[in-house]
Short mmCIF file of C-alpha atoms and ligand atoms in Angstrom, two decimals:
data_model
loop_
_atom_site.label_atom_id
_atom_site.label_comp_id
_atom_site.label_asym_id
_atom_site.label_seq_id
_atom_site.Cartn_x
_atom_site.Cartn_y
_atom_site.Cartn_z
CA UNK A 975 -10.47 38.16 -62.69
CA UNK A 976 -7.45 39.88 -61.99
CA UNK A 977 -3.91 38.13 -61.56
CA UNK A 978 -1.91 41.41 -60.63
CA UNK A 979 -0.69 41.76 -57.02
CA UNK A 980 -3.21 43.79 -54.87
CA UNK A 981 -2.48 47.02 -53.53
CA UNK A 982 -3.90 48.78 -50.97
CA UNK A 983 -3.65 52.53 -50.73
CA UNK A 984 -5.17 54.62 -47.42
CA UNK A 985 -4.60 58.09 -47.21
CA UNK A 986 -6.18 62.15 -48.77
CA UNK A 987 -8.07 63.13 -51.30
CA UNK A 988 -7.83 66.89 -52.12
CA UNK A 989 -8.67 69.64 -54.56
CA UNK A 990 -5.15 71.30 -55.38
CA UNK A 991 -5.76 75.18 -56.26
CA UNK A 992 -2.40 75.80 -57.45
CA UNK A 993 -1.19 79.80 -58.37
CA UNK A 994 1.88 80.17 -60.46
CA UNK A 995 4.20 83.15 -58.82
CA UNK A 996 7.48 84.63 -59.60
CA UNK A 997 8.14 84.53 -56.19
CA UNK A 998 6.23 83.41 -52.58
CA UNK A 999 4.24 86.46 -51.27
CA UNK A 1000 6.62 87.28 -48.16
CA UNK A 1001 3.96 87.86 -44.59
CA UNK A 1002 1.96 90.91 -45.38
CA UNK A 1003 3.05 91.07 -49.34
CA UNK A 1004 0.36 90.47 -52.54
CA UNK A 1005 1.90 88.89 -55.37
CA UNK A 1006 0.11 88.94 -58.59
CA UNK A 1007 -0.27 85.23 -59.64
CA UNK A 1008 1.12 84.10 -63.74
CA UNK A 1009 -1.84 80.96 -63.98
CA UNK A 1010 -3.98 79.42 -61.90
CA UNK A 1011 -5.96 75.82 -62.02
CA UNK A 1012 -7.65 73.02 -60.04
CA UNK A 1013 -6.53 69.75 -60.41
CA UNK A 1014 -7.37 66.80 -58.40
CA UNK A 1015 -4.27 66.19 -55.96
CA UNK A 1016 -4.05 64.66 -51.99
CA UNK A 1017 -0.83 62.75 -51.36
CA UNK A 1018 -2.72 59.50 -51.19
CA UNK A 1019 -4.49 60.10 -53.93
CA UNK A 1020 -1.62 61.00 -56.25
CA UNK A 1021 0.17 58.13 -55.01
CA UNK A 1022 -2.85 55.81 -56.22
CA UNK A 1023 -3.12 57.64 -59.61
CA UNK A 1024 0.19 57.00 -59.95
CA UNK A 1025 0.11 53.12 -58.93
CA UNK A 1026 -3.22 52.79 -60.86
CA UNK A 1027 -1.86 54.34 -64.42
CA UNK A 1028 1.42 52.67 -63.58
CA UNK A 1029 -0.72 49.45 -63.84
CA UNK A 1030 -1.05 48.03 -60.06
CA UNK A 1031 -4.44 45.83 -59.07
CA UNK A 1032 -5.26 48.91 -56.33
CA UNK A 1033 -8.14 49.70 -53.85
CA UNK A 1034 -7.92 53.23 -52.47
CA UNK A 1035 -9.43 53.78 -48.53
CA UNK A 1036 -10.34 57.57 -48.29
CA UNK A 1037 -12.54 60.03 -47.94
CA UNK A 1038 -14.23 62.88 -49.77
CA UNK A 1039 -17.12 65.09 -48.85
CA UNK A 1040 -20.49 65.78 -50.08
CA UNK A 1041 -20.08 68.11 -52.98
CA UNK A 1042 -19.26 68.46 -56.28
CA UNK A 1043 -15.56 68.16 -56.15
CA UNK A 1044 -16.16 64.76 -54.16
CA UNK A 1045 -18.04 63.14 -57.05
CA UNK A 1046 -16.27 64.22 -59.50
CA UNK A 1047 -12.91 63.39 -58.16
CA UNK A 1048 -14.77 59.94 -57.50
CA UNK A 1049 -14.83 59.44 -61.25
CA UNK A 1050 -11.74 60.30 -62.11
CA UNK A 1051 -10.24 57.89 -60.02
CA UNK A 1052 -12.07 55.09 -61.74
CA UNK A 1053 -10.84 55.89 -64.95
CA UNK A 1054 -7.33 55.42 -63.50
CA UNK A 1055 -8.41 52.02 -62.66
CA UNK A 1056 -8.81 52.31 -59.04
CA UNK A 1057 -11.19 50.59 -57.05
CA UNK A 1058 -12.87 53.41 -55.03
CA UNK A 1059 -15.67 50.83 -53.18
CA UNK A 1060 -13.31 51.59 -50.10
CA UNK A 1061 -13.91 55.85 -50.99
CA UNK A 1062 -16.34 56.89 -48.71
CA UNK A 1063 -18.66 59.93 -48.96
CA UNK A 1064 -19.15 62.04 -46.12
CA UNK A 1065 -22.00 63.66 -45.29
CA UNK A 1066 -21.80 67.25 -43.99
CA UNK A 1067 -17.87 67.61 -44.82
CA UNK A 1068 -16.21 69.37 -47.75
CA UNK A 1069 -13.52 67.27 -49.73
CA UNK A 1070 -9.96 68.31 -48.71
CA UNK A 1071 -8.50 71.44 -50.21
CA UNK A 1072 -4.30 72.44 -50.82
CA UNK A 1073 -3.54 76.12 -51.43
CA UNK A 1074 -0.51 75.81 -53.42
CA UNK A 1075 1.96 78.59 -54.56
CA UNK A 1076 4.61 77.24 -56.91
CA UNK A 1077 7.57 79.95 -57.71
CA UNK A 1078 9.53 80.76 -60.51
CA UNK A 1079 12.13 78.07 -60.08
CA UNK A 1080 8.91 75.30 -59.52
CA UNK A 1081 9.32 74.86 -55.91
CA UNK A 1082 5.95 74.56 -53.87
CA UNK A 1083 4.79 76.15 -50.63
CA UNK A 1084 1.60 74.17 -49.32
CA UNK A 1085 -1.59 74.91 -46.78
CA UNK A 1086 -4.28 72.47 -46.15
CA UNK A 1087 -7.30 72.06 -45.33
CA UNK A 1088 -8.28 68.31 -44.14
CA UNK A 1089 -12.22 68.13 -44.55
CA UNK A 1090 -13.32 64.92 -45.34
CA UNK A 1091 -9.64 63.49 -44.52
CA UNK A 1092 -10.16 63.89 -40.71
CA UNK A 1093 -13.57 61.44 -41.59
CA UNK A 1094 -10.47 58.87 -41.86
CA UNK A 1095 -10.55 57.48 -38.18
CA UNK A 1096 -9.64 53.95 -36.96
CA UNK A 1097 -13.61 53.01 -37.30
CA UNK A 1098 -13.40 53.84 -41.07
CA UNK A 1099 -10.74 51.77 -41.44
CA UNK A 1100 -12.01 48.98 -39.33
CA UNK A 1101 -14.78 49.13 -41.76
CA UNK A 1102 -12.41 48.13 -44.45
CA UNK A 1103 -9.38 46.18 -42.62
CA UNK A 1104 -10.81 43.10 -45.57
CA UNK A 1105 -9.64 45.29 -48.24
CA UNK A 1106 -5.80 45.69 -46.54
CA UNK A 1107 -6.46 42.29 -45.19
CA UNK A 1108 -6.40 41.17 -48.84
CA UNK A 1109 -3.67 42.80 -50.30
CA UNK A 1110 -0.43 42.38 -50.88
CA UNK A 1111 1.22 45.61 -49.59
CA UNK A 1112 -0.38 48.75 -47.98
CA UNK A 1113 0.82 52.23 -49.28
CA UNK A 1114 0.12 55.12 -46.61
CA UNK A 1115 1.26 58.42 -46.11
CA UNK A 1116 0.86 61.34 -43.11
CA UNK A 1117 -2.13 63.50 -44.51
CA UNK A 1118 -4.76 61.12 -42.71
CA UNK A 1119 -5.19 60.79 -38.44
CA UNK A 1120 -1.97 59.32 -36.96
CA UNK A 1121 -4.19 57.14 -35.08
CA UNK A 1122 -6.31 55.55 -38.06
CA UNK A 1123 -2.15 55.08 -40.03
CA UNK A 1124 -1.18 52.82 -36.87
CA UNK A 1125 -4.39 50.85 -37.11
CA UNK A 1126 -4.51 50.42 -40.59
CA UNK A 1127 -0.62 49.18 -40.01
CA UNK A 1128 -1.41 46.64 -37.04
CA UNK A 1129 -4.24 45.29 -39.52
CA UNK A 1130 -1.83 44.69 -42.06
CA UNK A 1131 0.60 43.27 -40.16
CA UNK A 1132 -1.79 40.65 -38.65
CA UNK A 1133 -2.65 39.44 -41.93
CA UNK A 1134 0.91 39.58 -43.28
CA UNK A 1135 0.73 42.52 -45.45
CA UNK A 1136 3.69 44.78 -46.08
CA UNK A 1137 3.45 48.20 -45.21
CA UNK A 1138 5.17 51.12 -47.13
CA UNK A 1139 5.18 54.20 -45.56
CA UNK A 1140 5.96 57.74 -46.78
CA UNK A 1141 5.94 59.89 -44.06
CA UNK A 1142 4.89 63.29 -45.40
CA UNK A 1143 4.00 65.91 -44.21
CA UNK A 1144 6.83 65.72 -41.98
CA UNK A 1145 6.17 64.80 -38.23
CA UNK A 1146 7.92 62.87 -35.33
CA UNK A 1147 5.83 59.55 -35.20
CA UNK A 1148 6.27 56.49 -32.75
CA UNK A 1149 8.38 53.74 -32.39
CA UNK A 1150 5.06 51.54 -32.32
CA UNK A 1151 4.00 52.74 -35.37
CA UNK A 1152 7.50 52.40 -37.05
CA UNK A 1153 8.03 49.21 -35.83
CA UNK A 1154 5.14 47.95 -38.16
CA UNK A 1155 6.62 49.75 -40.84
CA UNK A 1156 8.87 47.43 -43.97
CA UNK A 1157 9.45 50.23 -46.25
CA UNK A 1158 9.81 53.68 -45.37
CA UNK A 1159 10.54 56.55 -47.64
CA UNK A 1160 11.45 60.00 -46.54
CA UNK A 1161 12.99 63.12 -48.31
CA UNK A 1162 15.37 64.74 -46.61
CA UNK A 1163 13.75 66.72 -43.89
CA UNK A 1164 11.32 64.10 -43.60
CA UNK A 1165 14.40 61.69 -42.40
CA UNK A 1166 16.13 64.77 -40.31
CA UNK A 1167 12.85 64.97 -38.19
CA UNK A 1168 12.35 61.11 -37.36
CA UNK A 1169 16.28 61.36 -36.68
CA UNK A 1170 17.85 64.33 -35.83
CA UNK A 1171 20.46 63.59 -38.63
CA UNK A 1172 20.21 66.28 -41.68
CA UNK A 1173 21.53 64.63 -44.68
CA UNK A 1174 24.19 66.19 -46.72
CA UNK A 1175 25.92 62.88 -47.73
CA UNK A 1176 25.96 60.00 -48.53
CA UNK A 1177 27.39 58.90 -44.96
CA UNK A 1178 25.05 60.68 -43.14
CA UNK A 1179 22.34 59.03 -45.64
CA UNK A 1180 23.71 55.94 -44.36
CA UNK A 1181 23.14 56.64 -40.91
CA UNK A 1182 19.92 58.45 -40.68
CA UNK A 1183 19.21 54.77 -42.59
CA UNK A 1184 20.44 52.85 -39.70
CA UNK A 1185 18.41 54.89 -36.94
CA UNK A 1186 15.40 53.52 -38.73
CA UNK A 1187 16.62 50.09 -39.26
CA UNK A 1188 17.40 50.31 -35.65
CA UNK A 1189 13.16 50.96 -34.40
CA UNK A 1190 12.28 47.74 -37.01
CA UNK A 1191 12.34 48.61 -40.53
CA UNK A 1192 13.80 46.49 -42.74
CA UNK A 1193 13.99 48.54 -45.82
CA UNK A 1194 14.56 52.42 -46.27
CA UNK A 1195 14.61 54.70 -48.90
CA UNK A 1196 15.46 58.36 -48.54
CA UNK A 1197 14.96 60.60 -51.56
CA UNK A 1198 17.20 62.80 -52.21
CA UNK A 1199 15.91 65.73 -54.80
CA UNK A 1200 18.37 65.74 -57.72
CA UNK A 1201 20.72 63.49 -56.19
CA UNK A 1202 18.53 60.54 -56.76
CA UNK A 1203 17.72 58.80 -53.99
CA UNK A 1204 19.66 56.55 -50.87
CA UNK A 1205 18.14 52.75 -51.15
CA UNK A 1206 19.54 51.03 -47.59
CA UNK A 1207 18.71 47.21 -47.20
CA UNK A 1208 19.27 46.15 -43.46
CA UNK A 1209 22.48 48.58 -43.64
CA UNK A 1210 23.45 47.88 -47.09
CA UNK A 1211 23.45 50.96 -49.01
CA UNK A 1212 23.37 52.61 -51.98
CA UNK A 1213 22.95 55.49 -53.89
CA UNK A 1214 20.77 55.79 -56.91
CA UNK A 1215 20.73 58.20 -59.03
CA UNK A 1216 17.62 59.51 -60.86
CA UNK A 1217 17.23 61.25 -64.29
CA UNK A 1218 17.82 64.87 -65.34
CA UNK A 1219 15.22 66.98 -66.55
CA UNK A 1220 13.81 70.17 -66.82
CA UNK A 1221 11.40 70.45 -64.05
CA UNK A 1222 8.20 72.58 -64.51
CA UNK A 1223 6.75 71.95 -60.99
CA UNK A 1224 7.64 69.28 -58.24
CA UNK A 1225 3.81 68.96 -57.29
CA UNK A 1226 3.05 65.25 -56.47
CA UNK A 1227 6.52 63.84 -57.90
CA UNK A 1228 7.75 62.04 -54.71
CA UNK A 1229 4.02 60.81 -54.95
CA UNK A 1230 4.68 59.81 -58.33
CA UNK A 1231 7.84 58.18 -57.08
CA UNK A 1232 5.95 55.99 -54.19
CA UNK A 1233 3.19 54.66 -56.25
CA UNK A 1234 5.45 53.69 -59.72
CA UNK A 1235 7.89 51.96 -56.90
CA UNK A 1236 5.31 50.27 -55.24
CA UNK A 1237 4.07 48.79 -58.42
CA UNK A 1238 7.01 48.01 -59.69
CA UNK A 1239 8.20 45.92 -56.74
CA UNK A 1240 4.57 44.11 -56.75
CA UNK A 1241 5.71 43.03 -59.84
CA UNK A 1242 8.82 41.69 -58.53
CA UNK A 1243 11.19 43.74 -59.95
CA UNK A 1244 14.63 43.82 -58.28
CA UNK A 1245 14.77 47.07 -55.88
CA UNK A 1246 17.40 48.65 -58.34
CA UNK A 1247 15.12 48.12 -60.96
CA UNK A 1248 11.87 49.26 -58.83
CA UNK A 1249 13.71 52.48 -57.61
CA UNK A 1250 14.94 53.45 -61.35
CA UNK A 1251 11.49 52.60 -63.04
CA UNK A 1252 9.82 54.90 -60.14
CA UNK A 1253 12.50 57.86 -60.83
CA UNK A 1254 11.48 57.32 -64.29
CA UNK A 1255 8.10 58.45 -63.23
CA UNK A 1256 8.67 60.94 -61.20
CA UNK A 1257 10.97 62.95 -63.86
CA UNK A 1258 8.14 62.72 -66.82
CA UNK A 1259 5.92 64.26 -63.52
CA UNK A 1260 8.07 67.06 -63.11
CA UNK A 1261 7.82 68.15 -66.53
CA UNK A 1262 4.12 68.52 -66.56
CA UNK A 1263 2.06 70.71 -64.31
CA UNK A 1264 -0.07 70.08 -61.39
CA UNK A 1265 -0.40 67.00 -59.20
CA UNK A 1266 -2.67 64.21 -61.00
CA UNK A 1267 -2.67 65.59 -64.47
CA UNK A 1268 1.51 65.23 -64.10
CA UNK A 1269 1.09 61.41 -63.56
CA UNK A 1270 2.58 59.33 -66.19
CA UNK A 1271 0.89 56.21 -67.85
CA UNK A 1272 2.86 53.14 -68.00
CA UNK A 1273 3.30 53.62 -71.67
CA UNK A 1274 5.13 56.79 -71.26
CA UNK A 1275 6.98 55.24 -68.10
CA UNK A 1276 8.54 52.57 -70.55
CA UNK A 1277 9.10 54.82 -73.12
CA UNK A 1278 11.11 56.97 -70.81
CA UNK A 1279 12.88 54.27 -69.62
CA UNK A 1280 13.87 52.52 -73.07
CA UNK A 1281 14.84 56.11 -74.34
CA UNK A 1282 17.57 56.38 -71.49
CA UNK A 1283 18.60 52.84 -72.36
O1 RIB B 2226 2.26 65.86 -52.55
C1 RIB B 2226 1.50 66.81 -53.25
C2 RIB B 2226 0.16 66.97 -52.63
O2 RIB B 2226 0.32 67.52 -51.35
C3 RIB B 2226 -0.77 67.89 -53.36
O3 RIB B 2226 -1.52 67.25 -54.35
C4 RIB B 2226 -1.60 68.51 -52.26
O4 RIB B 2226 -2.94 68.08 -52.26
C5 RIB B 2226 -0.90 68.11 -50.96
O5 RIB B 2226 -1.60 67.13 -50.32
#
Protein backbone atom coordinates (compact mmCIF):
# COMPACT_ATOMS: atom_id res chain seq x y z
CA UNK A 1 0.00 0.00 0.00
CA UNK A 2 0.98 3.35 -0.65
CA UNK A 3 2.79 5.71 1.98
CA UNK A 4 2.86 8.94 -0.31
CA UNK A 5 0.56 11.84 0.68
CA UNK A 6 -2.81 11.67 -1.23
CA UNK A 7 -3.80 14.08 -3.67
CA UNK A 8 -6.87 14.89 -4.94
CA UNK A 9 -7.27 16.57 -8.29
CA UNK A 10 -11.04 17.79 -9.68
CA UNK A 11 -11.22 19.60 -12.70
CA UNK A 12 -11.21 19.05 -17.29
CA UNK A 13 -10.31 16.65 -19.38
CA UNK A 14 -9.86 17.79 -23.03
CA UNK A 15 -8.60 16.91 -26.47
CA UNK A 16 -6.09 19.86 -27.37
CA UNK A 17 -6.08 20.34 -31.36
CA UNK A 18 -3.26 22.61 -31.42
CA UNK A 19 -2.19 24.56 -35.09
CA UNK A 20 1.23 26.05 -35.26
CA UNK A 21 0.92 29.77 -36.98
CA UNK A 22 3.27 32.49 -37.75
CA UNK A 23 0.86 34.69 -36.54
CA UNK A 24 -3.07 34.60 -34.97
CA UNK A 25 -5.56 34.80 -37.93
CA UNK A 26 -6.83 38.52 -37.23
CA UNK A 27 -11.31 38.43 -37.43
CA UNK A 28 -12.09 37.57 -40.98
CA UNK A 29 -8.24 36.50 -41.97
CA UNK A 30 -7.10 32.56 -42.97
CA UNK A 31 -3.76 31.78 -41.91
CA UNK A 32 -2.14 28.78 -43.30
CA UNK A 33 -1.14 26.61 -40.26
CA UNK A 34 3.11 25.23 -40.00
CA UNK A 35 1.92 21.64 -37.90
CA UNK A 36 -0.85 20.45 -36.42
CA UNK A 37 -1.53 17.53 -33.62
CA UNK A 38 -3.85 16.18 -30.89
CA UNK A 39 -2.60 15.69 -27.67
CA UNK A 40 -4.45 14.97 -24.58
CA UNK A 41 -4.63 18.41 -22.57
CA UNK A 42 -7.62 20.02 -19.99
CA UNK A 43 -6.13 22.17 -17.23
CA UNK A 44 -7.03 19.60 -14.65
CA UNK A 45 -5.85 17.05 -16.41
CA UNK A 46 -2.41 18.46 -17.18
CA UNK A 47 -2.13 19.45 -13.72
CA UNK A 48 -2.64 15.63 -12.66
CA UNK A 49 -0.19 14.38 -15.37
CA UNK A 50 2.03 16.58 -14.05
CA UNK A 51 1.51 15.62 -10.19
CA UNK A 52 1.24 11.92 -11.25
CA UNK A 53 4.78 11.76 -13.34
CA UNK A 54 6.10 14.15 -10.74
CA UNK A 55 5.41 11.17 -8.37
CA UNK A 56 2.26 12.30 -6.07
CA UNK A 57 -0.27 9.33 -4.60
CA UNK A 58 -3.26 11.18 -6.90
CA UNK A 59 -7.00 10.45 -7.65
CA UNK A 60 -8.34 12.60 -10.49
CA UNK A 61 -12.47 13.58 -10.28
CA UNK A 62 -13.53 14.37 -13.95
CA UNK A 63 -15.31 13.71 -16.68
CA UNK A 64 -15.03 12.49 -20.25
CA UNK A 65 -17.63 11.49 -22.77
CA UNK A 66 -18.60 8.48 -24.59
CA UNK A 67 -16.21 8.18 -27.46
CA UNK A 68 -13.08 7.30 -28.50
CA UNK A 69 -11.06 10.16 -27.26
CA UNK A 70 -12.71 9.46 -23.71
CA UNK A 71 -11.25 5.95 -23.48
CA UNK A 72 -8.35 6.49 -24.72
CA UNK A 73 -7.46 9.51 -22.74
CA UNK A 74 -8.73 7.12 -19.83
CA UNK A 75 -5.65 5.01 -20.42
CA UNK A 76 -3.27 7.32 -20.69
CA UNK A 77 -3.91 8.68 -17.49
CA UNK A 78 -3.27 5.36 -15.84
CA UNK A 79 -0.02 5.00 -17.17
CA UNK A 80 0.82 8.32 -15.46
CA UNK A 81 -0.16 6.66 -12.33
CA UNK A 82 -3.38 8.27 -11.69
CA UNK A 83 -6.19 6.77 -10.14
CA UNK A 84 -9.06 7.48 -12.61
CA UNK A 85 -11.92 5.29 -10.39
CA UNK A 86 -13.17 8.96 -9.65
CA UNK A 87 -13.19 9.59 -14.00
CA UNK A 88 -16.53 9.20 -14.93
CA UNK A 89 -17.92 8.36 -18.40
CA UNK A 90 -20.72 10.16 -19.69
CA UNK A 91 -23.17 8.93 -21.67
CA UNK A 92 -24.46 11.03 -24.58
CA UNK A 93 -21.59 13.84 -24.17
CA UNK A 94 -18.41 14.30 -26.21
CA UNK A 95 -15.07 14.66 -24.14
CA UNK A 96 -13.99 18.35 -23.93
CA UNK A 97 -12.23 19.88 -26.88
CA UNK A 98 -9.45 23.24 -26.94
CA UNK A 99 -8.86 24.85 -30.33
CA UNK A 100 -5.48 26.12 -29.84
CA UNK A 101 -3.41 28.50 -32.12
CA UNK A 102 0.14 28.91 -30.86
CA UNK A 103 2.22 31.81 -32.87
CA UNK A 104 5.54 32.24 -33.91
CA UNK A 105 6.92 33.52 -30.64
CA UNK A 106 4.90 30.27 -28.72
CA UNK A 107 2.22 32.25 -27.20
CA UNK A 108 -1.34 30.52 -27.20
CA UNK A 109 -4.80 31.81 -28.05
CA UNK A 110 -7.49 29.24 -26.65
CA UNK A 111 -11.45 28.28 -27.42
CA UNK A 112 -13.26 25.61 -25.66
CA UNK A 113 -15.60 23.49 -25.80
CA UNK A 114 -16.78 21.96 -22.24
CA UNK A 115 -18.66 18.59 -23.16
CA UNK A 116 -18.33 16.18 -20.68
CA UNK A 117 -16.78 18.95 -18.21
CA UNK A 118 -20.23 20.61 -17.65
CA UNK A 119 -21.22 16.59 -16.47
CA UNK A 120 -19.00 17.96 -13.39
CA UNK A 121 -21.93 19.24 -11.09
CA UNK A 122 -22.07 19.29 -7.25
CA UNK A 123 -23.96 15.66 -7.47
CA UNK A 124 -20.83 14.24 -9.24
CA UNK A 125 -18.83 15.39 -6.75
CA UNK A 126 -21.01 14.44 -3.90
CA UNK A 127 -20.60 11.10 -5.41
CA UNK A 128 -16.97 11.25 -4.63
CA UNK A 129 -16.56 13.84 -1.56
CA UNK A 130 -14.67 10.12 0.11
CA UNK A 131 -12.03 10.49 -2.37
CA UNK A 132 -11.28 14.50 -1.31
CA UNK A 133 -12.44 13.43 2.05
CA UNK A 134 -9.31 11.24 2.09
CA UNK A 135 -6.72 13.25 0.85
CA UNK A 136 -4.37 15.34 1.89
CA UNK A 137 -4.80 18.45 -0.34
CA UNK A 138 -7.32 19.15 -3.20
CA UNK A 139 -5.90 20.70 -6.48
CA UNK A 140 -8.76 22.54 -8.60
CA UNK A 141 -8.83 24.88 -11.24
CA UNK A 142 -11.78 27.13 -13.20
CA UNK A 143 -12.54 24.86 -16.34
CA UNK A 144 -15.28 22.83 -14.29
CA UNK A 145 -18.99 24.52 -12.90
CA UNK A 146 -18.24 27.26 -10.32
CA UNK A 147 -20.83 25.67 -8.33
CA UNK A 148 -19.43 21.94 -8.21
CA UNK A 149 -15.43 24.04 -7.29
CA UNK A 150 -17.25 25.57 -4.07
CA UNK A 151 -18.69 22.21 -3.11
CA UNK A 152 -15.87 20.21 -3.71
CA UNK A 153 -14.02 23.12 -1.43
CA UNK A 154 -16.66 23.06 1.56
CA UNK A 155 -16.10 19.10 1.41
CA UNK A 156 -12.60 19.51 1.86
CA UNK A 157 -12.65 21.85 4.31
CA UNK A 158 -14.99 19.78 6.56
CA UNK A 159 -12.68 17.03 6.55
CA UNK A 160 -9.57 19.20 6.93
CA UNK A 161 -8.18 19.04 3.56
CA UNK A 162 -6.20 21.86 2.03
CA UNK A 163 -7.36 23.35 -0.96
CA UNK A 164 -5.10 24.79 -3.77
CA UNK A 165 -6.67 26.70 -6.18
CA UNK A 166 -5.55 27.99 -9.61
CA UNK A 167 -7.99 30.12 -10.85
CA UNK A 168 -7.82 29.85 -14.65
CA UNK A 169 -9.54 30.70 -16.96
CA UNK A 170 -9.74 33.97 -15.46
CA UNK A 171 -13.09 35.00 -13.72
CA UNK A 172 -14.30 37.14 -10.69
CA UNK A 173 -15.28 34.35 -8.09
CA UNK A 174 -16.75 34.82 -4.46
CA UNK A 175 -15.59 35.66 -1.29
CA UNK A 176 -17.32 32.29 -0.05
CA UNK A 177 -15.54 30.36 -2.28
CA UNK A 178 -12.15 32.14 -1.57
CA UNK A 179 -12.54 32.01 1.87
CA UNK A 180 -12.16 28.12 1.66
CA UNK A 181 -9.29 28.59 -0.38
CA UNK A 182 -5.24 27.94 1.46
CA UNK A 183 -3.31 28.27 -1.63
CA UNK A 184 -4.15 30.24 -4.50
CA UNK A 185 -2.15 30.72 -7.61
CA UNK A 186 -2.85 33.23 -10.27
CA UNK A 187 -0.83 34.69 -13.28
CA UNK A 188 -1.03 38.00 -13.71
CA UNK A 189 -4.36 38.81 -15.19
CA UNK A 190 -5.72 36.10 -13.29
CA UNK A 191 -4.73 38.25 -9.95
CA UNK A 192 -5.75 41.76 -11.79
CA UNK A 193 -9.36 40.33 -12.20
CA UNK A 194 -9.96 38.96 -8.51
CA UNK A 195 -8.32 42.47 -7.58
CA UNK A 196 -8.41 45.21 -9.71
CA UNK A 197 -4.56 45.59 -9.15
CA UNK A 198 -2.46 44.83 -12.55
CA UNK A 199 0.90 43.76 -11.53
CA UNK A 200 3.93 45.39 -12.89
CA UNK A 201 6.05 45.05 -9.67
CA UNK A 202 7.00 43.63 -7.22
CA UNK A 203 4.98 46.15 -4.84
CA UNK A 204 2.01 45.87 -6.56
CA UNK A 205 2.67 41.88 -6.41
CA UNK A 206 2.69 42.49 -2.84
CA UNK A 207 -0.52 44.03 -2.67
CA UNK A 208 -2.71 42.27 -5.08
CA UNK A 209 -1.20 39.42 -2.39
CA UNK A 210 -2.69 41.13 0.51
CA UNK A 211 -6.29 41.67 -1.12
CA UNK A 212 -6.40 37.91 -1.10
CA UNK A 213 -4.95 37.36 2.23
CA UNK A 214 -7.48 39.86 3.24
CA UNK A 215 -10.97 37.40 1.93
CA UNK A 216 -9.03 34.23 3.96
CA UNK A 217 -6.19 32.83 2.18
CA UNK A 218 -3.36 32.09 3.90
CA UNK A 219 -0.93 31.44 1.19
CA UNK A 220 -0.60 33.07 -2.39
CA UNK A 221 1.37 32.62 -5.24
CA UNK A 222 1.21 34.79 -8.31
CA UNK A 223 3.19 33.69 -11.36
CA UNK A 224 4.78 35.92 -13.03
CA UNK A 225 5.90 34.67 -16.78
CA UNK A 226 9.67 35.14 -17.00
CA UNK A 227 9.97 36.94 -13.89
CA UNK A 228 9.47 33.86 -11.86
CA UNK A 229 6.91 33.99 -9.68
CA UNK A 230 5.67 36.26 -6.24
CA UNK A 231 5.39 33.55 -3.17
CA UNK A 232 3.44 35.82 -0.24
CA UNK A 233 3.01 33.97 3.21
CA UNK A 234 0.36 35.90 5.38
CA UNK A 235 2.09 39.22 3.87
CA UNK A 236 5.54 37.99 3.80
CA UNK A 237 6.82 38.14 0.41
CA UNK A 238 9.05 37.19 -1.97
CA UNK A 239 10.10 36.94 -5.28
CA UNK A 240 11.31 33.83 -6.94
CA UNK A 241 12.80 33.60 -9.78
CA UNK A 242 12.41 30.72 -12.28
CA UNK A 243 14.84 29.32 -14.95
CA UNK A 244 15.69 30.57 -18.45
CA UNK A 245 15.01 28.68 -21.40
CA UNK A 246 14.13 28.60 -24.78
CA UNK A 247 10.47 28.20 -24.87
CA UNK A 248 8.83 26.22 -27.77
CA UNK A 249 5.19 26.63 -26.57
CA UNK A 250 3.69 27.74 -23.10
CA UNK A 251 0.78 25.09 -23.49
CA UNK A 252 0.02 23.56 -20.01
CA UNK A 253 3.29 25.05 -18.24
CA UNK A 254 1.55 26.96 -15.37
CA UNK A 255 -0.25 23.48 -15.23
CA UNK A 256 2.98 21.94 -15.08
CA UNK A 257 3.90 24.46 -12.43
CA UNK A 258 0.67 23.63 -10.07
CA UNK A 259 0.91 19.94 -10.10
CA UNK A 260 5.13 19.63 -9.60
CA UNK A 261 4.37 22.33 -6.60
CA UNK A 262 1.70 20.52 -5.22
CA UNK A 263 3.75 17.41 -5.04
CA UNK A 264 6.52 18.81 -3.94
CA UNK A 265 4.98 20.47 -0.88
CA UNK A 266 3.11 16.95 -0.11
CA UNK A 267 6.38 15.91 0.31
CA UNK A 268 7.20 18.52 2.69
CA UNK A 269 9.51 20.41 0.99
CA UNK A 270 10.08 23.98 2.24
CA UNK A 271 7.89 26.47 -0.07
CA UNK A 272 11.24 27.87 -1.56
CA UNK A 273 12.15 24.57 -2.37
CA UNK A 274 8.45 23.51 -3.64
CA UNK A 275 8.19 26.73 -5.83
CA UNK A 276 11.86 26.18 -7.47
CA UNK A 277 11.37 22.30 -8.02
CA UNK A 278 7.84 23.28 -9.75
CA UNK A 279 9.64 26.12 -12.02
CA UNK A 280 11.94 23.38 -12.73
CA UNK A 281 9.05 21.67 -14.34
CA UNK A 282 7.48 24.04 -15.94
CA UNK A 283 10.78 25.23 -17.97
CA UNK A 284 11.61 21.45 -19.29
CA UNK A 285 7.52 21.91 -20.34
CA UNK A 286 8.13 24.82 -22.29
CA UNK A 287 10.69 23.31 -24.32
CA UNK A 288 8.58 20.52 -25.59
CA UNK A 289 5.36 20.83 -27.51
CA UNK A 290 1.83 20.39 -26.65
CA UNK A 291 0.14 20.11 -23.26
CA UNK A 292 0.59 16.42 -21.74
CA UNK A 293 3.30 15.18 -23.99
CA UNK A 294 5.40 18.52 -22.51
CA UNK A 295 5.07 17.07 -18.92
CA UNK A 296 8.27 16.17 -17.35
CA UNK A 297 8.96 12.87 -15.35
CA UNK A 298 10.49 13.24 -12.05
CA UNK A 299 13.70 11.92 -13.41
CA UNK A 300 14.11 14.71 -15.78
CA UNK A 301 12.71 17.18 -13.00
CA UNK A 302 15.85 16.21 -10.81
CA UNK A 303 18.06 16.18 -13.48
CA UNK A 304 17.11 19.69 -14.33
CA UNK A 305 17.39 20.70 -11.05
CA UNK A 306 20.93 19.11 -10.15
CA UNK A 307 22.20 20.54 -13.59
CA UNK A 308 21.38 24.21 -12.36
CA UNK A 309 23.00 23.30 -9.07
O1 LIG B 1 -3.69 25.13 -19.68
C1 LIG B 1 -3.64 24.53 -20.95
C2 LIG B 1 -4.92 23.85 -21.25
O2 LIG B 1 -5.93 24.81 -21.37
C3 LIG B 1 -4.93 23.08 -22.55
O3 LIG B 1 -4.49 21.76 -22.42
C4 LIG B 1 -6.37 23.21 -23.02
O4 LIG B 1 -7.08 22.00 -22.96
C5 LIG B 1 -7.00 24.26 -22.11
O5 LIG B 1 -7.82 23.68 -21.20
Amino acid sequence: MSTRAKLAVLGSINADHILNLAHFPRPGETVIGKQYQIAFGGKGANQAVAAGRAGAGIAFIACVGADDIGERIRQQLQQDRIDITPVETVAGEATGVAMIFVNGEGENSIGIYSGANAALTPACVARHQQVIGEADALLMQLESPLESVLAAARIARAHQTQVILNPAPATQLADELLALVDIITPNETEVEILTGIAVNSDDDAARAAQVLHDKGIPTVLITLGRRGVWLSEQGRGERIPGFPVEAVDTIAAGDTFNGAFITARLEEKPMPDAVRFAHAAAAIAVTRPGAQPSVPWRTEIDAFLQQQG
